[in-house]
Amino acid sequence: MAKKKGGFGRFLGAITGTPYERLLKQVDKVVEQFEDEEEELASQLEALVDQAGDAYEEESIDEEEHDLIIEAIEEADPEGRVFGKLGGEEDAFYAGDIPDAPELKREKRVNLDDLMRAKGDEFTGSFGRDEFEEFRERMTDEFYQESDNAIRQGDHQAEIRTTNRVFGGAETDVDDAKRRIAEESGMVDPNAVQEVEEEEEEDYDGYSIDEDGVEWFEDEDGYWWYREEGQTEWQPYDEE
């Protein structure tokens, strides 16, 4: 940001009679004329911001003079606005009024597993219904093949028959694999039997949703982030 000259800088401008000095006089004149009309004063000062920008583009004033004029306008602005300057590191995108972040509220908590799982009932992910069936069939075929080979090699009694033989852990292993894939990829299997699990869900202390539907998350460094309903990106929360 340009170094502020304050009254001395304005005094130099008054001596030289430069465009810089004339713009400063306009600021003082507008303030004096509309002192009791804040809305009109704010409008006139905003117009002077544009004039200062035009003067800089026309090379009538330099960067430092432009920023000093803007500072004078900011000091007189009844709305306390901040305007973009040329000599500072402030991003022009953030110049002016910045929308207020929502108020931090943490009344409602949600299980972290629910947060990471897909919100809809749709069947999503890289594994679909057909892939599950193919996986089940492949596991069953491999088991029977290995079992028959074991019998031929004498690892089991001769009277054991593969026909009607039950593989006690096969179905369980397949179901467990299916469940893990579904959980890790966020899928909901439409063919899965929904079982009521009477387990106490552990809430994640750093995450919550307030009554307005805004999601809040506290990271490991103690900083809060929020995501408004319908948004996909998390935004940092600034308490100031």
mmCIF file of C-alpha atoms in Angstrom, residues 97-233:
data_model
loop_
_atom_site.group_PDB
_atom_site.id
_atom_site.type_symbol
_atom_site.label_atom_id
_atom_site.label_comp_id
_atom_site.label_asym_id
_atom_site.label_seq_id
_atom_site.Cartn_x
_atom_site.Cartn_y
_atom_site.Cartn_z
ATOM 1 C CA ASP A 97 -17.709 -4.707 0.872
ATOM 2 C CA ILE A 98 -17.048 -8.331 1.779
ATOM 3 C CA PRO A 99 -20.055 -10.548 2.545
ATOM 4 C CA ASP A 100 -20.270 -11.483 6.202
ATOM 5 C CA ALA A 101 -19.625 -15.110 7.096
ATOM 6 C CA PRO A 102 -22.551 -16.878 8.772
ATOM 7 C CA GLU A 103 -22.632 -16.912 12.550
ATOM 8 C CA LEU A 104 -20.901 -19.870 14.167
ATOM 9 C CA LYS A 105 -23.556 -22.281 15.448
ATOM 10 C CA ARG A 106 -22.981 -25.820 16.709
ATOM 11 C CA GLU A 107 -26.319 -27.107 17.958
ATOM 12 C CA LYS A 108 -26.585 -30.210 15.771
ATOM 13 C CA ARG A 109 -23.906 -32.883 15.380
ATOM 14 C CA VAL A 110 -23.560 -35.511 12.693
ATOM 15 C CA ASN A 111 -21.651 -38.777 12.615
ATOM 16 C CA LEU A 112 -18.481 -38.436 10.520
ATOM 17 C CA ASP A 113 -19.327 -41.591 8.558
ATOM 18 C CA ASP A 114 -22.587 -39.947 7.509
ATOM 19 C CA LEU A 115 -20.648 -36.885 6.392
ATOM 20 C CA MET A 116 -18.366 -38.910 4.105
ATOM 21 C CA ARG A 117 -21.179 -41.068 2.681
ATOM 22 C CA ALA A 118 -23.107 -39.997 -0.426
ATOM 23 C CA LYS A 119 -26.146 -37.927 0.568
ATOM 24 C CA GLY A 120 -28.528 -39.393 -2.016
ATOM 25 C CA ASP A 121 -29.954 -42.898 -2.356
ATOM 26 C CA GLU A 122 -28.422 -43.341 -5.778
ATOM 27 C CA PHE A 123 -26.100 -46.289 -6.484
ATOM 28 C CA THR A 124 -22.769 -44.607 -7.178
ATOM 29 C CA GLY A 125 -19.106 -45.491 -7.395
ATOM 30 C CA SER A 126 -16.845 -47.604 -9.600
ATOM 31 C CA PHE A 127 -18.490 -50.857 -8.490
ATOM 32 C CA GLY A 128 -22.082 -51.361 -9.608
ATOM 33 C CA ARG A 129 -24.706 -54.039 -9.216
ATOM 34 C CA ASP A 130 -23.327 -56.188 -12.055
ATOM 35 C CA GLU A 131 -19.790 -55.983 -10.681
ATOM 36 C CA PHE A 132 -20.987 -57.322 -7.316
ATOM 37 C CA GLU A 133 -22.665 -60.311 -8.943
ATOM 38 C CA GLU A 134 -19.563 -61.059 -11.036
ATOM 39 C CA PHE A 135 -17.430 -60.874 -7.901
ATOM 40 C CA ARG A 136 -19.737 -63.293 -6.055
ATOM 41 C CA GLU A 137 -19.727 -65.799 -8.921
ATOM 42 C CA ARG A 138 -15.943 -65.627 -9.305
ATOM 43 C CA MET A 139 -15.391 -66.239 -5.597
ATOM 44 C CA THR A 140 -17.737 -69.229 -5.640
ATOM 45 C CA ASP A 141 -16.105 -70.755 -8.734
ATOM 46 C CA GLU A 142 -12.627 -70.326 -7.264
ATOM 47 C CA PHE A 143 -13.691 -72.002 -4.034
ATOM 48 C CA TYR A 144 -15.156 -75.057 -5.747
ATOM 49 C CA GLN A 145 -12.095 -75.397 -7.958
ATOM 50 C CA GLU A 146 -9.697 -75.212 -4.992
ATOM 51 C CA SER A 147 -11.850 -77.606 -2.985
ATOM 52 C CA ASP A 148 -11.942 -80.194 -5.788
ATOM 53 C CA ASN A 149 -8.172 -79.929 -6.219
ATOM 54 C CA ALA A 150 -7.682 -80.495 -2.505
ATOM 55 C CA ILE A 151 -9.822 -83.645 -2.579
ATOM 56 C CA ARG A 152 -7.940 -85.040 -5.577
ATOM 57 C CA GLN A 153 -4.660 -84.449 -3.748
ATOM 58 C CA GLY A 154 -5.896 -86.363 -0.677
ATOM 59 C CA ASP A 155 -6.276 -83.397 1.629
ATOM 60 C CA HIS A 156 -9.879 -84.389 2.459
ATOM 61 C CA GLN A 157 -11.679 -87.676 3.035
ATOM 62 C CA ALA A 158 -12.753 -89.465 -0.133
ATOM 63 C CA GLU A 159 -16.430 -89.593 0.826
ATOM 64 C CA ILE A 160 -16.727 -85.780 0.790
ATOM 65 C CA ARG A 161 -18.616 -84.707 -2.318
ATOM 66 C CA THR A 162 -18.530 -81.296 -3.923
ATOM 67 C CA THR A 163 -22.210 -81.628 -4.776
ATOM 68 C CA ASN A 164 -24.355 -79.938 -2.153
ATOM 69 C CA ARG A 165 -21.205 -79.041 -0.210
ATOM 70 C CA VAL A 166 -21.575 -75.852 1.829
ATOM 71 C CA PHE A 167 -18.731 -73.404 2.082
ATOM 72 C CA GLY A 168 -19.376 -71.902 5.504
ATOM 73 C CA GLY A 169 -17.291 -68.751 5.122
ATOM 74 C CA ALA A 170 -17.738 -68.050 1.408
ATOM 75 C CA GLU A 171 -21.041 -66.205 1.591
ATOM 76 C CA THR A 172 -19.918 -64.301 4.662
ATOM 77 C CA ASP A 173 -16.649 -63.258 3.031
ATOM 78 C CA VAL A 174 -18.440 -62.133 -0.112
ATOM 79 C CA ASP A 175 -20.966 -60.117 1.885
ATOM 80 C CA ASP A 176 -18.202 -58.550 3.975
ATOM 81 C CA ALA A 177 -16.220 -57.614 0.861
ATOM 82 C CA LYS A 178 -19.359 -56.200 -0.713
ATOM 83 C CA ARG A 179 -20.117 -54.161 2.388
ATOM 84 C CA ARG A 180 -16.550 -52.797 2.623
ATOM 85 C CA ILE A 181 -16.512 -51.769 -1.035
ATOM 86 C CA ALA A 182 -19.871 -50.052 -0.643
ATOM 87 C CA GLU A 183 -18.783 -48.176 2.491
ATOM 88 C CA GLU A 184 -15.391 -47.084 1.155
ATOM 89 C CA SER A 185 -16.787 -45.864 -2.180
ATOM 90 C CA GLY A 186 -19.912 -44.266 -0.698
ATOM 91 C CA MET A 187 -22.268 -46.631 -2.510
ATOM 92 C CA VAL A 188 -25.710 -47.766 -1.428
ATOM 93 C CA ASP A 189 -26.484 -51.295 -2.670
ATOM 94 C CA PRO A 190 -30.154 -51.389 -3.819
ATOM 95 C CA ASN A 191 -30.238 -55.197 -3.311
ATOM 96 C CA ALA A 192 -28.759 -55.152 0.149
ATOM 97 C CA VAL A 193 -31.025 -56.095 3.054
ATOM 98 C CA GLN A 194 -31.213 -53.177 5.432
ATOM 99 C CA GLU A 195 -30.494 -54.343 8.961
ATOM 100 C CA VAL A 196 -31.128 -52.240 12.035
ATOM 101 C CA GLU A 197 -27.873 -52.031 13.952
ATOM 102 C CA GLU A 198 -28.291 -51.150 17.583
ATOM 103 C CA GLU A 199 -24.896 -49.528 17.911
ATOM 104 C CA GLU A 200 -24.190 -46.221 19.507
ATOM 105 C CA GLU A 201 -22.821 -43.917 16.831
ATOM 106 C CA GLU A 202 -19.810 -41.876 17.797
ATOM 107 C CA ASP A 203 -20.148 -38.221 16.901
ATOM 108 C CA TYR A 204 -17.174 -36.402 15.469
ATOM 109 C CA ASP A 205 -16.561 -33.471 17.811
ATOM 110 C CA GLY A 206 -15.164 -31.190 15.105
ATOM 111 C CA TYR A 207 -18.210 -31.273 12.811
ATOM 112 C CA SER A 208 -21.746 -29.951 13.191
ATOM 113 C CA ILE A 209 -24.726 -28.507 11.312
ATOM 114 C CA ASP A 210 -26.634 -25.502 12.599
ATOM 115 C CA GLU A 211 -30.368 -24.837 12.288
ATOM 116 C CA ASP A 212 -29.821 -22.958 9.007
ATOM 117 C CA GLY A 213 -28.287 -26.051 7.392
ATOM 118 C CA VAL A 214 -24.739 -24.595 7.415
ATOM 119 C CA GLU A 215 -22.054 -27.244 7.981
ATOM 120 C CA TRP A 216 -19.178 -26.402 10.365
ATOM 121 C CA PHE A 217 -15.809 -28.127 10.664
ATOM 122 C CA GLU A 218 -12.903 -27.468 13.045
ATOM 123 C CA ASP A 219 -9.531 -28.629 11.726
ATOM 124 C CA GLU A 220 -6.640 -29.945 13.796
ATOM 125 C CA ASP A 221 -5.172 -26.447 14.152
ATOM 126 C CA GLY A 222 -8.366 -25.108 15.720
ATOM 127 C CA TYR A 223 -9.529 -23.140 12.660
ATOM 128 C CA TRP A 224 -13.204 -23.286 11.710
ATOM 129 C CA TRP A 225 -14.525 -23.840 8.175
ATOM 130 C CA TYR A 226 -18.110 -23.658 6.957
ATOM 131 C CA ARG A 227 -20.066 -24.866 3.941
ATOM 132 C CA GLU A 228 -23.515 -23.468 3.229
ATOM 133 C CA GLU A 229 -26.318 -25.758 2.109
ATOM 134 C CA GLY A 230 -26.049 -26.704 -1.565
ATOM 135 C CA GLN A 231 -22.360 -25.677 -1.807
ATOM 136 C CA THR A 232 -19.470 -28.089 -2.442
ATOM 137 C CA GLU A 233 -16.522 -25.969 -1.293
#
